[in-house]
PDB file of C-alpha atoms in Angstrom:
ATOM      1  CA  GLY A  30      96.744 -72.574 141.391  1.00  0.00           C
ATOM      2  CA  GLU A  31      99.836 -74.446 142.409  1.00  0.00           C
ATOM      3  CA  ASN A  32      99.420 -77.750 144.237  1.00  0.00           C
ATOM      4  CA  VAL A  33     102.179 -79.656 146.008  1.00  0.00           C
ATOM      5  CA  GLU A  34     101.856 -83.297 147.004  1.00  0.00           C
ATOM      6  CA  GLN A  35     104.327 -84.839 149.424  1.00  0.00           C
ATOM      7  CA  HIS A  36     105.002 -88.505 150.168  1.00  0.00           C
ATOM      8  CA  PRO A  37     105.254 -90.345 152.446  1.00  0.00           C
ATOM      9  CA  SER A  38     103.413 -88.682 155.305  1.00  0.00           C
ATOM     10  CA  THR A  39     105.409 -90.705 157.844  1.00  0.00           C
ATOM     11  CA  LEU A  40     108.785 -92.366 157.499  1.00  0.00           C
ATOM     12  CA  SER A  41     110.641 -94.451 160.041  1.00  0.00           C
ATOM     13  CA  VAL A  42     114.275 -95.467 159.489  1.00  0.00           C
ATOM     14  CA  GLN A  43     117.102 -96.942 161.505  1.00  0.00           C
ATOM     15  CA  GLU A  44     119.991 -94.710 162.434  1.00  0.00           C
ATOM     16  CA  GLY A  45     122.550 -94.740 159.653  1.00  0.00           C
ATOM     17  CA  ASP A  46     120.046 -95.573 156.918  1.00  0.00           C
ATOM     18  CA  SER A  47     119.023 -93.161 154.165  1.00  0.00           C
ATOM     19  CA  ALA A  48     115.684 -91.365 153.953  1.00  0.00           C
ATOM     20  CA  VAL A  49     113.993 -90.072 150.813  1.00  0.00           C
ATOM     21  CA  ILE A  50     111.003 -87.740 150.672  1.00  0.00           C
ATOM     22  CA  LYS A  51     109.312 -86.913 147.370  1.00  0.00           C
ATOM     23  CA  CYS A  52     107.174 -84.021 146.225  1.00  0.00           C
ATOM     24  CA  THR A  53     105.303 -83.325 143.024  1.00  0.00           C
ATOM     25  CA  TYR A  54     104.006 -79.965 141.862  1.00  0.00           C
ATOM     26  CA  SER A  55     101.516 -78.897 139.260  1.00  0.00           C
ATOM     27  CA  ASP A  56     102.621 -75.539 137.869  1.00  0.00           C
ATOM     28  CA  SER A  57     105.361 -75.739 135.266  1.00  0.00           C
ATOM     29  CA  ALA A  58     106.215 -72.078 136.005  1.00  0.00           C
ATOM     30  CA  SER A  59     107.478 -73.015 139.477  1.00  0.00           C
ATOM     31  CA  ASN A  60     111.176 -72.257 139.726  1.00  0.00           C
ATOM     32  CA  TYR A  61     112.188 -72.357 143.391  1.00  0.00           C
ATOM     33  CA  PHE A  62     112.024 -75.431 145.630  1.00  0.00           C
ATOM     34  CA  PRO A  63     112.968 -75.105 149.314  1.00  0.00           C
ATOM     35  CA  TRP A  64     112.858 -77.735 152.030  1.00  0.00           C
ATOM     36  CA  TYR A  65     112.082 -76.900 155.637  1.00  0.00           C
ATOM     37  CA  LYS A  66     112.643 -78.915 158.808  1.00  0.00           C
ATOM     38  CA  GLN A  67     110.364 -78.370 161.769  1.00  0.00           C
ATOM     39  CA  GLU A  68     111.204 -79.945 165.096  1.00  0.00           C
ATOM     40  CA  LEU A  69     108.445 -80.388 167.631  1.00  0.00           C
ATOM     41  CA  GLY A  70     107.364 -77.043 169.060  1.00  0.00           C
ATOM     42  CA  LYS A  71     109.846 -75.081 166.966  1.00  0.00           C
ATOM     43  CA  ARG A  72     109.780 -72.899 163.894  1.00  0.00           C
ATOM     44  CA  PRO A  73     110.344 -74.273 160.385  1.00  0.00           C
ATOM     45  CA  GLN A  74     113.973 -73.915 159.330  1.00  0.00           C
ATOM     46  CA  LEU A  75     115.242 -73.802 155.768  1.00  0.00           C
ATOM     47  CA  ILE A  76     117.677 -76.675 155.277  1.00  0.00           C
ATOM     48  CA  ILE A  77     118.273 -76.643 151.534  1.00  0.00           C
ATOM     49  CA  ASP A  78     116.772 -75.248 148.358  1.00  0.00           C
ATOM     50  CA  ILE A  79     117.171 -75.646 144.635  1.00  0.00           C
ATOM     51  CA  ARG A  80     116.476 -73.377 141.709  1.00  0.00           C
ATOM     52  CA  SER A  81     114.989 -74.576 138.447  1.00  0.00           C
ATOM     53  CA  ASN A  82     118.231 -74.245 136.505  1.00  0.00           C
ATOM     54  CA  VAL A  83     119.928 -76.858 138.698  1.00  0.00           C
ATOM     55  CA  GLY A  84     119.225 -80.599 138.776  1.00  0.00           C
ATOM     56  CA  GLU A  85     120.877 -81.513 142.049  1.00  0.00           C
ATOM     57  CA  LYS A  86     122.340 -79.790 145.085  1.00  0.00           C
ATOM     58  CA  LYS A  87     124.184 -81.268 148.074  1.00  0.00           C
ATOM     59  CA  ASP A  88     125.020 -79.992 151.524  1.00  0.00           C
ATOM     60  CA  GLN A  89     126.856 -82.558 153.633  1.00  0.00           C
ATOM     61  CA  ARG A  90     124.355 -85.377 154.353  1.00  0.00           C
ATOM     62  CA  ILE A  91     121.459 -83.641 152.617  1.00  0.00           C
ATOM     63  CA  ALA A  92     120.762 -83.505 148.897  1.00  0.00           C
ATOM     64  CA  VAL A  93     117.870 -82.340 146.770  1.00  0.00           C
ATOM     65  CA  THR A  94     117.129 -83.431 143.212  1.00  0.00           C
ATOM     66  CA  LEU A  95     114.798 -81.783 140.730  1.00  0.00           C
ATOM     67  CA  ASN A  96     113.167 -83.233 137.637  1.00  0.00           C
ATOM     68  CA  LYS A  97     111.382 -80.379 135.861  1.00  0.00           C
ATOM     69  CA  THR A  98     110.051 -82.583 133.086  1.00  0.00           C
ATOM     70  CA  ALA A  99     108.263 -84.849 135.538  1.00  0.00           C
ATOM     71  CA  LYS A 100     107.563 -81.948 137.938  1.00  0.00           C
ATOM     72  CA  HIS A 101     108.927 -83.610 141.003  1.00  0.00           C
ATOM     73  CA  PHE A 102     111.719 -82.997 143.484  1.00  0.00           C
ATOM     74  CA  SER A 103     113.125 -85.067 146.303  1.00  0.00           C
ATOM     75  CA  LEU A 104     115.025 -84.702 149.561  1.00  0.00           C
ATOM     76  CA  HIS A 105     117.682 -87.274 150.350  1.00  0.00           C
ATOM     77  CA  ILE A 106     119.200 -87.632 153.808  1.00  0.00           C
ATOM     78  CA  THR A 107     122.095 -90.050 154.158  1.00  0.00           C
ATOM     79  CA  GLU A 108     123.563 -91.561 157.350  1.00  0.00           C
ATOM     80  CA  THR A 109     120.521 -90.480 159.333  1.00  0.00           C
ATOM     81  CA  GLN A 110     120.914 -89.550 162.982  1.00  0.00           C
ATOM     82  CA  PRO A 111     118.316 -89.301 165.786  1.00  0.00           C
ATOM     83  CA  GLU A 112     118.528 -85.499 165.609  1.00  0.00           C
ATOM     84  CA  ASP A 113     117.206 -85.711 162.038  1.00  0.00           C
ATOM     85  CA  SER A 114     113.831 -86.708 163.528  1.00  0.00           C
ATOM     86  CA  ALA A 115     111.389 -83.921 162.639  1.00  0.00           C
ATOM     87  CA  VAL A 116     108.678 -82.978 160.176  1.00  0.00           C
ATOM     88  CA  TYR A 117     110.014 -82.049 156.751  1.00  0.00           C
ATOM     89  CA  PHE A 118     108.106 -79.790 154.380  1.00  0.00           C
ATOM     90  CA  CYS A 119     108.720 -79.267 150.715  1.00  0.00           C
ATOM     91  CA  ALA A 120     107.539 -76.056 149.098  1.00  0.00           C
ATOM     92  CA  THR A 121     107.563 -74.183 145.870  1.00  0.00           C
ATOM     93  CA  THR A 122     106.805 -70.767 144.520  1.00  0.00           C
ATOM     94  CA  GLN A 123     106.566 -69.168 141.140  1.00  0.00           C
ATOM     95  CA  GLN A 124     108.275 -66.493 139.157  1.00  0.00           C
ATOM     96  CA  GLY A 125     106.711 -63.247 140.237  1.00  0.00           C
ATOM     97  CA  SER A 126     105.275 -64.748 143.443  1.00  0.00           C
ATOM     98  CA  GLN A 127     108.470 -65.158 145.371  1.00  0.00           C
ATOM     99  CA  GLY A 128     107.030 -64.545 148.806  1.00  0.00           C
ATOM    100  CA  ASN A 129     104.201 -67.016 148.363  1.00  0.00           C
ATOM    101  CA  LEU A 130     105.367 -70.478 149.399  1.00  0.00           C
ATOM    102  CA  ILE A 131     103.030 -73.372 148.679  1.00  0.00           C
ATOM    103  CA  PHE A 132     103.825 -76.199 151.077  1.00  0.00           C
ATOM    104  CA  GLY A 133     103.369 -79.928 150.961  1.00  0.00           C
ATOM    105  CA  LYS A 134     101.564 -81.549 153.890  1.00  0.00           C
ATOM    106  CA  GLY A 135     104.801 -82.640 155.537  1.00  0.00           C
ATOM    107  CA  THR A 136     106.634 -85.883 156.277  1.00  0.00           C
ATOM    108  CA  LYS A 137     107.215 -86.957 159.856  1.00  0.00           C
ATOM    109  CA  LEU A 138     110.625 -88.616 159.915  1.00  0.00           C
ATOM    110  CA  SER A 139     111.551 -90.808 162.870  1.00  0.00           C
ATOM    111  CA  VAL A 140     115.121 -92.053 163.167  1.00  0.00           C
ATOM    112  CA  LYS A 141     115.430 -94.952 165.590  1.00  0.00           C
ATOM    113  CA  PRO A 142     118.751 -95.352 167.398  1.00  0.00           C
TER     114      PRO A 142
ATOM    115  CA  LYS B  17     121.985 -61.614 163.333  1.00  0.00           C
ATOM    116  CA  ALA B  18     118.824 -61.340 165.383  1.00  0.00           C
ATOM    117  CA  GLY B  19     116.094 -63.631 164.147  1.00  0.00           C
ATOM    118  CA  VAL B  20     112.476 -62.992 163.293  1.00  0.00           C
ATOM    119  CA  THR B  21     110.408 -62.214 166.361  1.00  0.00           C
ATOM    120  CA  GLN B  22     106.672 -62.467 166.870  1.00  0.00           C
ATOM    121  CA  THR B  23     104.442 -61.156 169.608  1.00  0.00           C
ATOM    122  CA  PRO B  24     102.530 -62.306 171.457  1.00  0.00           C
ATOM    123  CA  ARG B  25     103.601 -65.938 171.579  1.00  0.00           C
ATOM    124  CA  TYR B  26     100.299 -67.199 172.948  1.00  0.00           C
ATOM    125  CA  LEU B  27      96.823 -65.765 172.813  1.00  0.00           C
ATOM    126  CA  ILE B  28      93.385 -66.882 173.938  1.00  0.00           C
ATOM    127  CA  LYS B  29      90.334 -65.169 172.494  1.00  0.00           C
ATOM    128  CA  THR B  30      86.635 -65.842 172.268  1.00  0.00           C
ATOM    129  CA  ARG B  31      84.505 -66.088 169.168  1.00  0.00           C
ATOM    130  CA  GLY B  32      83.604 -62.757 167.645  1.00  0.00           C
ATOM    131  CA  GLN B  33      86.600 -60.910 169.028  1.00  0.00           C
ATOM    132  CA  GLN B  34      89.424 -59.578 166.910  1.00  0.00           C
ATOM    133  CA  VAL B  35      93.157 -60.040 167.278  1.00  0.00           C
ATOM    134  CA  THR B  36      96.317 -58.332 166.075  1.00  0.00           C
ATOM    135  CA  LEU B  37      99.594 -60.211 165.740  1.00  0.00           C
ATOM    136  CA  SER B  38     102.972 -58.583 165.234  1.00  0.00           C
ATOM    137  CA  CYS B  39     106.092 -59.652 163.374  1.00  0.00           C
ATOM    138  CA  SER B  40     109.523 -58.016 163.410  1.00  0.00           C
ATOM    139  CA  PRO B  41     111.674 -59.217 160.504  1.00  0.00           C
ATOM    140  CA  ILE B  42     115.415 -59.684 160.357  1.00  0.00           C
ATOM    141  CA  SER B  43     117.169 -56.372 159.870  1.00  0.00           C
ATOM    142  CA  GLY B  44     117.449 -55.584 156.167  1.00  0.00           C
ATOM    143  CA  HIS B  45     114.653 -57.919 155.126  1.00  0.00           C
ATOM    144  CA  ARG B  46     111.916 -56.138 153.203  1.00  0.00           C
ATOM    145  CA  SER B  47     109.560 -59.059 152.575  1.00  0.00           C
ATOM    146  CA  VAL B  48     107.281 -60.454 155.273  1.00  0.00           C
ATOM    147  CA  SER B  49     104.993 -63.409 154.578  1.00  0.00           C
ATOM    148  CA  TRP B  50     102.343 -64.800 156.902  1.00  0.00           C
ATOM    149  CA  TYR B  51     101.235 -68.421 157.175  1.00  0.00           C
ATOM    150  CA  GLN B  52      98.612 -70.319 159.121  1.00  0.00           C
ATOM    151  CA  GLN B  53      99.639 -73.745 160.410  1.00  0.00           C
ATOM    152  CA  THR B  54      97.065 -76.300 161.544  1.00  0.00           C
ATOM    153  CA  PRO B  55      97.283 -80.088 161.943  1.00  0.00           C
ATOM    154  CA  GLY B  56      94.648 -80.643 159.279  1.00  0.00           C
ATOM    155  CA  GLN B  57      95.608 -78.126 156.613  1.00  0.00           C
ATOM    156  CA  GLY B  58      99.330 -77.809 157.228  1.00  0.00           C
ATOM    157  CA  LEU B  59     101.071 -74.569 156.302  1.00  0.00           C
ATOM    158  CA  GLN B  60      98.876 -72.213 154.298  1.00  0.00           C
ATOM    159  CA  PHE B  61      99.942 -68.896 152.842  1.00  0.00           C
ATOM    160  CA  LEU B  62      97.985 -65.851 154.024  1.00  0.00           C
ATOM    161  CA  PHE B  63      99.706 -62.856 152.433  1.00  0.00           C
ATOM    162  CA  GLU B  64     103.040 -61.240 151.700  1.00  0.00           C
ATOM    163  CA  TYR B  65     104.122 -57.659 152.148  1.00  0.00           C
ATOM    164  CA  PHE B  66     107.085 -56.078 150.444  1.00  0.00           C
ATOM    165  CA  SER B  67     108.070 -52.452 151.005  1.00  0.00           C
ATOM    166  CA  GLU B  68     104.730 -51.692 152.692  1.00  0.00           C
ATOM    167  CA  THR B  69     102.693 -53.109 149.786  1.00  0.00           C
ATOM    168  CA  GLN B  70     100.740 -56.346 149.735  1.00  0.00           C
ATOM    169  CA  ARG B  71     102.395 -58.284 146.950  1.00  0.00           C
ATOM    170  CA  ASN B  72     100.596 -61.626 147.207  1.00  0.00           C
ATOM    171  CA  LYS B  73      97.448 -62.860 148.885  1.00  0.00           C
ATOM    172  CA  GLY B  74      96.319 -66.374 149.712  1.00  0.00           C
ATOM    173  CA  ASN B  75      92.855 -67.841 149.697  1.00  0.00           C
ATOM    174  CA  PHE B  76      91.587 -66.623 153.057  1.00  0.00           C
ATOM    175  CA  PRO B  77      88.432 -64.596 153.815  1.00  0.00           C
ATOM    176  CA  GLY B  78      88.511 -60.839 154.143  1.00  0.00           C
ATOM    177  CA  ARG B  79      88.490 -61.171 157.945  1.00  0.00           C
ATOM    178  CA  PHE B  80      92.215 -61.728 157.618  1.00  0.00           C
ATOM    179  CA  SER B  81      94.158 -58.581 156.845  1.00  0.00           C
ATOM    180  CA  GLY B  82      97.615 -57.234 157.287  1.00  0.00           C
ATOM    181  CA  ARG B  83      99.907 -54.311 156.855  1.00  0.00           C
ATOM    182  CA  GLN B  84     103.564 -53.449 156.830  1.00  0.00           C
ATOM    183  CA  PHE B  85     105.238 -50.392 158.255  1.00  0.00           C
ATOM    184  CA  SER B  86     108.142 -48.369 156.906  1.00  0.00           C
ATOM    185  CA  ASN B  87     110.569 -50.261 159.188  1.00  0.00           C
ATOM    186  CA  SER B  88     109.348 -53.541 157.617  1.00  0.00           C
ATOM    187  CA  ARG B  89     107.571 -54.656 160.767  1.00  0.00           C
ATOM    188  CA  SER B  90     104.273 -56.267 159.922  1.00  0.00           C
ATOM    189  CA  GLU B  91     100.976 -56.886 161.625  1.00  0.00           C
ATOM    190  CA  MET B  92      98.119 -59.166 160.772  1.00  0.00           C
ATOM    191  CA  ASN B  93      94.593 -58.761 162.024  1.00  0.00           C
ATOM    192  CA  VAL B  94      91.794 -61.275 162.248  1.00  0.00           C
ATOM    193  CA  SER B  95      88.347 -59.878 162.884  1.00  0.00           C
ATOM    194  CA  THR B  96      85.224 -61.706 164.044  1.00  0.00           C
ATOM    195  CA  LEU B  97      87.180 -64.723 165.229  1.00  0.00           C
ATOM    196  CA  GLU B  98      85.819 -68.206 164.589  1.00  0.00           C
ATOM    197  CA  LEU B  99      86.709 -71.459 166.323  1.00  0.00           C
ATOM    198  CA  GLY B 100      88.423 -72.611 163.132  1.00  0.00           C
ATOM    199  CA  ASP B 101      90.889 -69.732 163.354  1.00  0.00           C
ATOM    200  CA  SER B 102      92.681 -71.530 166.172  1.00  0.00           C
ATOM    201  CA  ALA B 103      96.133 -72.160 164.765  1.00  0.00           C
ATOM    202  CA  LEU B 104      99.807 -71.324 164.870  1.00  0.00           C
ATOM    203  CA  TYR B 105     100.419 -68.141 162.908  1.00  0.00           C
ATOM    204  CA  LEU B 106     103.896 -67.894 161.488  1.00  0.00           C
ATOM    205  CA  CYS B 107     105.562 -65.007 159.813  1.00  0.00           C
ATOM    206  CA  ALA B 108     108.678 -65.291 157.685  1.00  0.00           C
ATOM    207  CA  SER B 109     111.019 -62.615 156.431  1.00  0.00           C
ATOM    208  CA  SER B 110     113.404 -62.446 153.522  1.00  0.00           C
ATOM    209  CA  GLN B 111     115.185 -59.889 151.397  1.00  0.00           C
ATOM    210  CA  GLN B 112     113.194 -60.513 148.231  1.00  0.00           C
ATOM    211  CA  GLY B 113     110.758 -63.346 149.023  1.00  0.00           C
ATOM    212  CA  ARG B 114     112.934 -66.436 148.803  1.00  0.00           C
ATOM    213  CA  ASP B 115     115.113 -67.951 151.554  1.00  0.00           C
ATOM    214  CA  GLN B 116     112.459 -67.190 154.118  1.00  0.00           C
ATOM    215  CA  ASP B 117     113.384 -67.205 157.801  1.00  0.00           C
ATOM    216  CA  PHE B 118     110.494 -68.064 160.060  1.00  0.00           C
ATOM    217  CA  GLY B 119     109.593 -66.595 163.408  1.00  0.00           C
ATOM    218  CA  PRO B 120     108.570 -68.735 166.397  1.00  0.00           C
ATOM    219  CA  GLY B 121     104.890 -68.157 165.724  1.00  0.00           C
ATOM    220  CA  THR B 122     101.893 -66.981 167.692  1.00  0.00           C
ATOM    221  CA  ARG B 123      99.642 -69.748 168.947  1.00  0.00           C
ATOM    222  CA  LEU B 124      96.043 -68.528 168.875  1.00  0.00           C
ATOM    223  CA  LEU B 125      93.268 -70.377 170.661  1.00  0.00           C
ATOM    224  CA  VAL B 126      89.706 -69.288 169.990  1.00  0.00           C
ATOM    225  CA  LEU B 127      87.118 -70.439 172.536  1.00  0.00           C
TER     226      LEU B 127
END
């Protein structure tokens, strides 16, 4: 089955710096790649996603890139702010298994003021 | 729009008991997926229901089951509870399976 590896598990940056989180997946049939942010004690929230026919997608300070050949995708956060501190999860699913998200183990991002 | 709701929010049970958790999806969403979240294993997929049919199933024992009603509300049941079932149980709804919106979760403690 699909396997998603996420790195790093923890990431500490200074406010204003950039943060990058990387994920690799195993199933070449995967075609949907969402990222979720989970603040302490709260529900995961979808922050951005990318489909397999797109290489990059941006939304203000957040961007996601996808390399289907290498089977990896990354989350980029620029100009980080303390409120970006949270656990970030990458995920993927497959054609025909749309409701089945396979998650990475998460990255705990700390943004120091 | 009203978000995904889950009841109860907290639950304490003892080993061997069973439990039923409920999830009300966002209006118009036909897909409901369930996940188990633990510190050690992270977020793991349990099952997905779409239009009252189980469409996908994760790698959990048969003690974990679910169903979906005609109004898209979903329930999951865990029978013969074990200590290792202590976790946050999250449901997520969507129109077709992608762009899932999560509920606040039910925190289950098994003693």
